Amino acid sequence: AGGPWEECFEAAVQLALRAGQIIRKALSEEKRVSTKTSAADLVTETDHVVEALILQELQTRFPSHRFIAEEAAAAGAKCVLTPSPTWIVDPIDGTCNFVHRFPTVAVSIGFAVNQELEFGVIYHCTEERLYTGRRGQGAFCNGQRLRVSGETDLSKALVLTEIGPRRDPATLKLFLSNMERLLHAGAHGVRVIGSSTLALCHLAAGTADAYYQFGLHCWDLAAATVIIREAGGIVMDTSGGPLDLMSCRVVAAGTREMAVLIAQALQTINYGRDDER
Ligand code: IPD
């Protein structure tokens, strides 16, 4: 193992574990909640505390690197992926779960160089599961190798999705109609667990067969994409084309056949782009 980004990977693991400890402790305490882009897009003091911890530490250790992070972006920082080594951070994925003490909450740290994802670290804070993937080196959960499901038949699939932040009638209609299309096609089930990154980790682990979403962000996707690819899975655009990290939409599956079937069934919900805000 090892490789040129070993020190960065080790730093990501250590920070995800430290952040997870803070989040676990804060989960049971009172929280001050604010809203961002919609009444369902939440942020707490802990999101800010954890993001500051991660960014300060990484900026000190790797001063020439660049950073994209959820709460910095919410405060107006631009999301641009340049060829420079770039960290892509979601301090708490599943903030709504966190607010309600629903124990499905993660820290996600992705790392890209030359616009290519090198590694991803996702820590399930309450179940203390550390998911990692490194380009060319496989994907693991607490040291156990991950492998996606080989299912190709939509009528035998367990599909995961997330609602996304918007609640206007037109968006909700499209969201529900997409779910309906998959259920009509015979999917065994469609689940919404409240964390894009942990849903994507289920896909990597083979405990779900497909995932799709409109309205997620590059910090929900970066780390998970490496983990899924290293577990043998497919991550693509909802059009069926290659993944675009900044496009706010994704289809992922254990097999290309399954990903294409899902992509074909979906109607597009246009959320704009992370790099055009
Ligand atoms: C969000 C959650 C949510 C999903 C959104 C994500 P956050 O992340 O994963 O379930 O619907 O698309 O942005 O705001 O909790 O980090």
XYZ file of C-alpha atoms and ligand atoms in Angstrom:
293
model
C 0.000 0.000 0.000
C 1.154 3.547 0.565
C 1.393 5.716 -2.527
C 2.095 9.426 -2.896
C -0.952 10.608 -0.914
C -0.456 8.278 2.070
C 0.105 11.133 4.528
C -3.051 12.889 3.313
C -5.093 9.702 3.576
C -3.881 9.085 7.135
C -4.752 12.681 8.067
C -8.255 12.244 6.635
C -8.829 9.068 8.658
C -7.631 10.662 11.906
C -9.766 13.784 11.363
C -12.889 11.807 10.441
C -12.545 9.794 13.679
C -12.006 12.949 15.778
C -14.934 14.702 14.105
C -17.073 11.616 14.671
C -16.361 11.737 18.379
C -17.535 15.358 18.560
C -20.682 14.570 16.550
C -21.512 11.496 18.672
C -21.284 13.558 21.839
C -23.327 16.448 20.383
C -26.052 14.142 19.033
C -27.787 13.839 22.408
C -27.398 17.505 23.392
C -29.655 20.504 22.668
C -28.924 22.097 19.310
C -29.394 25.509 17.780
C -30.685 24.949 14.266
C -30.635 27.405 11.345
C -31.854 27.019 7.781
C -29.899 27.566 4.541
C -31.376 27.293 1.011
C -34.789 26.022 2.182
C -36.756 25.240 5.344
C -35.525 21.632 5.038
C -31.844 22.545 4.501
C -30.470 22.656 8.046
C -27.236 23.602 9.766
C -26.157 23.497 13.428
C -23.245 24.853 15.458
C -21.703 21.385 15.305
C -21.544 21.493 11.472
C -19.486 24.692 11.823
C -17.301 23.422 14.677
C -16.471 20.191 12.858
C -15.803 21.888 9.522
C -13.474 24.412 11.222
C -11.586 21.607 12.970
C -11.088 19.669 9.745
C -10.161 22.651 7.564
C -7.824 24.291 10.096
C -5.900 21.091 10.631
C -5.612 20.301 6.913
C -4.705 23.882 5.960
C -1.913 23.880 8.538
C -0.513 20.543 7.398
C -1.018 21.048 3.653
C -0.853 24.816 3.053
C -0.658 24.580 -0.744
C -3.839 22.473 -1.057
C -7.306 23.744 -1.959
C -10.584 23.147 -0.147
C -14.266 22.778 -0.974
C -16.477 22.418 2.092
C -20.229 22.486 2.690
C -20.489 25.322 5.210
C -17.825 27.448 3.504
C -19.833 27.077 0.284
C -23.008 28.054 2.129
C -21.170 31.209 3.258
C -20.387 32.042 -0.395
C -17.050 30.309 -1.125
C -16.829 29.090 -4.744
C -16.781 25.357 -5.535
C -14.148 24.938 -8.210
C -12.171 21.819 -8.851
C -8.763 22.811 -10.244
C -5.865 20.390 -10.947
C -4.379 21.302 -7.519
C -4.754 18.780 -4.706
C -8.262 19.529 -3.396
C -10.068 18.373 -0.269
C -13.863 18.048 -0.523
C -15.454 18.016 2.929
C -18.930 17.474 4.382
C -18.591 17.937 8.161
C -22.009 16.391 8.945
C -23.876 14.526 6.243
C -27.354 13.884 7.512
C -27.752 17.147 9.425
C -31.535 16.701 9.546
C -31.017 13.250 11.102
C -28.508 14.799 13.520
C -31.045 17.457 14.573
C -33.648 14.753 15.272
C -31.137 12.367 16.917
C -31.853 9.826 14.177
C -28.599 7.876 14.312
C -27.581 7.938 10.633
C -24.957 10.659 10.470
C -21.553 10.766 8.774
C -18.393 12.784 8.177
C -17.209 12.721 4.565
C -13.734 13.678 3.324
C -12.776 13.272 -0.329
C -9.492 14.161 -2.028
C -8.830 14.874 -5.710
C -5.641 15.591 -7.679
C -5.627 16.652 -11.341
C -9.424 16.607 -11.106
C -9.323 12.904 -10.401
C -10.598 11.470 -7.107
C -7.727 9.819 -5.193
C -9.356 8.691 -1.966
C -12.491 8.969 0.116
C -13.130 8.539 3.839
C -16.656 8.350 5.275
C -17.239 7.761 8.975
C -20.620 6.544 10.249
C -20.438 8.341 13.595
C -22.902 6.344 15.695
C -22.139 2.859 14.398
C -18.420 3.690 14.348
C -17.949 2.339 10.851
C -15.070 3.769 8.848
C -15.465 3.436 5.081
C -12.382 4.091 2.956
C -11.519 3.839 -0.692
C -8.226 4.623 -2.431
C -7.787 4.699 -6.165
C -6.344 1.350 -7.266
C -6.237 -0.009 -3.701
C -9.763 -1.210 -2.974
C -12.515 -0.142 -0.590
C -12.898 -1.198 3.025
C -15.170 -0.841 6.043
C -13.297 -1.209 9.354
C -10.670 -3.200 7.499
C -13.088 -5.530 5.678
C -13.050 -5.443 1.894
C -16.213 -4.017 0.283
C -17.844 -5.501 -2.799
C -20.953 -4.197 -4.618
C -23.962 -6.345 -5.496
C -23.954 -8.030 -8.922
C -27.692 -7.490 -9.487
C -28.659 -6.433 -13.019
C -32.455 -6.836 -12.808
C -34.398 -3.771 -11.628
C -37.289 -5.997 -10.566
C -34.977 -7.589 -7.975
C -33.392 -4.360 -6.764
C -33.350 -2.489 -3.477
C -32.955 1.154 -4.496
C -31.904 4.075 -2.290
C -32.499 7.768 -2.869
C -32.633 11.065 -0.959
C -35.272 13.786 -1.201
C -32.955 16.765 -1.669
C -33.540 20.193 -0.126
C -36.418 21.607 -2.211
C -40.039 21.217 -1.214
C -41.869 23.235 -3.913
C -44.791 21.379 -5.530
C -43.130 20.952 -8.953
C -39.970 19.397 -7.436
C -41.942 17.144 -5.105
C -44.110 15.944 -7.974
C -41.035 14.935 -9.990
C -39.396 13.344 -6.940
C -42.467 11.219 -6.202
C -43.045 10.343 -9.820
C -39.438 9.089 -10.133
C -40.013 6.884 -7.102
C -43.289 5.674 -8.593
C -41.586 4.776 -11.892
C -39.052 2.572 -10.109
C -41.771 0.893 -8.050
C -43.820 0.322 -11.207
C -40.751 -1.262 -12.785
C -40.911 -3.724 -9.896
C -38.086 -2.585 -7.611
C -38.284 -4.526 -4.326
C -38.140 -1.287 -2.371
C -37.097 2.356 -2.391
C -35.505 3.702 0.826
C -34.666 7.188 2.105
C -32.250 7.049 5.079
C -31.403 10.763 5.330
C -27.718 10.677 4.443
C -26.510 10.590 0.845
C -23.025 9.439 1.821
C -24.197 6.552 4.012
C -26.717 5.474 1.367
C -23.831 5.397 -1.116
C -21.814 3.334 1.394
C -24.671 0.778 1.456
C -24.271 0.547 -2.289
C -20.505 0.014 -1.963
C -21.107 -2.692 0.645
C -23.609 -4.540 -1.556
C -26.442 -4.010 0.954
C -28.388 -2.057 -1.695
C -28.333 -2.412 -5.486
C -28.720 1.159 -6.724
C -28.793 4.806 -5.696
C -29.970 7.917 -7.470
C -30.507 11.516 -6.452
C -31.080 15.016 -7.734
C -30.048 17.937 -5.509
C -26.993 16.550 -3.752
C -23.620 18.304 -3.807
C -20.005 17.554 -4.646
C -19.230 17.048 -0.920
C -21.931 14.328 -0.773
C -20.425 12.572 -3.771
C -16.642 12.928 -3.757
C -15.575 10.439 -1.081
C -18.393 7.989 -1.822
C -17.550 7.853 -5.532
C -14.041 6.480 -4.866
C -15.379 3.979 -2.347
C -18.040 2.681 -4.777
C -15.660 2.458 -7.744
C -13.070 0.622 -5.646
C -15.828 -1.773 -4.513
C -16.462 -2.551 -8.201
C -19.477 -0.281 -8.720
C -20.584 2.300 -11.263
C -21.149 6.000 -10.593
C -22.620 7.961 -13.514
C -24.692 10.964 -14.506
C -28.483 10.616 -14.535
C -28.304 11.127 -18.325
C -26.335 7.872 -18.589
C -23.127 9.796 -19.388
C -20.008 10.137 -17.226
C -20.304 11.478 -13.674
C -19.928 15.223 -13.294
C -19.080 15.931 -9.644
C -20.505 19.467 -9.856
C -23.816 18.585 -11.560
C -25.862 17.943 -8.363
C -27.167 14.596 -9.635
C -26.063 10.975 -9.706
C -26.922 7.367 -10.438
C -24.832 4.651 -8.820
C -25.213 0.887 -8.976
C -23.349 -2.365 -8.540
C -23.551 -3.046 -12.286
C -23.614 -0.876 -15.412
C -26.834 -2.640 -16.534
C -28.612 -1.575 -13.335
C -27.294 2.007 -13.509
C -28.518 2.373 -17.101
C -31.976 1.004 -16.216
C -32.303 3.521 -13.381
C -31.032 6.414 -15.520
C -33.546 5.527 -18.261
C -36.435 5.504 -15.787
C -35.719 8.940 -14.297
C -37.051 12.376 -15.166
C -34.552 15.166 -14.550
C -34.961 17.570 -11.640
C -32.783 20.570 -12.424
C -30.905 21.815 -9.366
C -28.245 23.822 -11.223
C -24.534 23.280 -10.628
C -22.251 23.589 -7.600
C -19.651 25.494 -9.657
C -22.169 28.063 -10.926
C -23.381 29.426 -7.617
C -27.747 16.206 2.719
C -28.264 14.850 3.137
C -29.644 14.676 2.567
C -29.661 14.786 1.064
C -29.008 16.085 0.611
C -27.628 16.232 1.227
P -26.259 17.459 4.591
O -26.490 16.480 3.278
O -27.415 13.832 2.691
O -30.165 13.429 2.926
O -30.979 14.765 0.590
O -28.904 16.089 -0.788
O -27.053 17.450 0.787
O -26.862 18.789 4.261
O -26.924 16.784 5.730
O -24.770 17.476 4.691
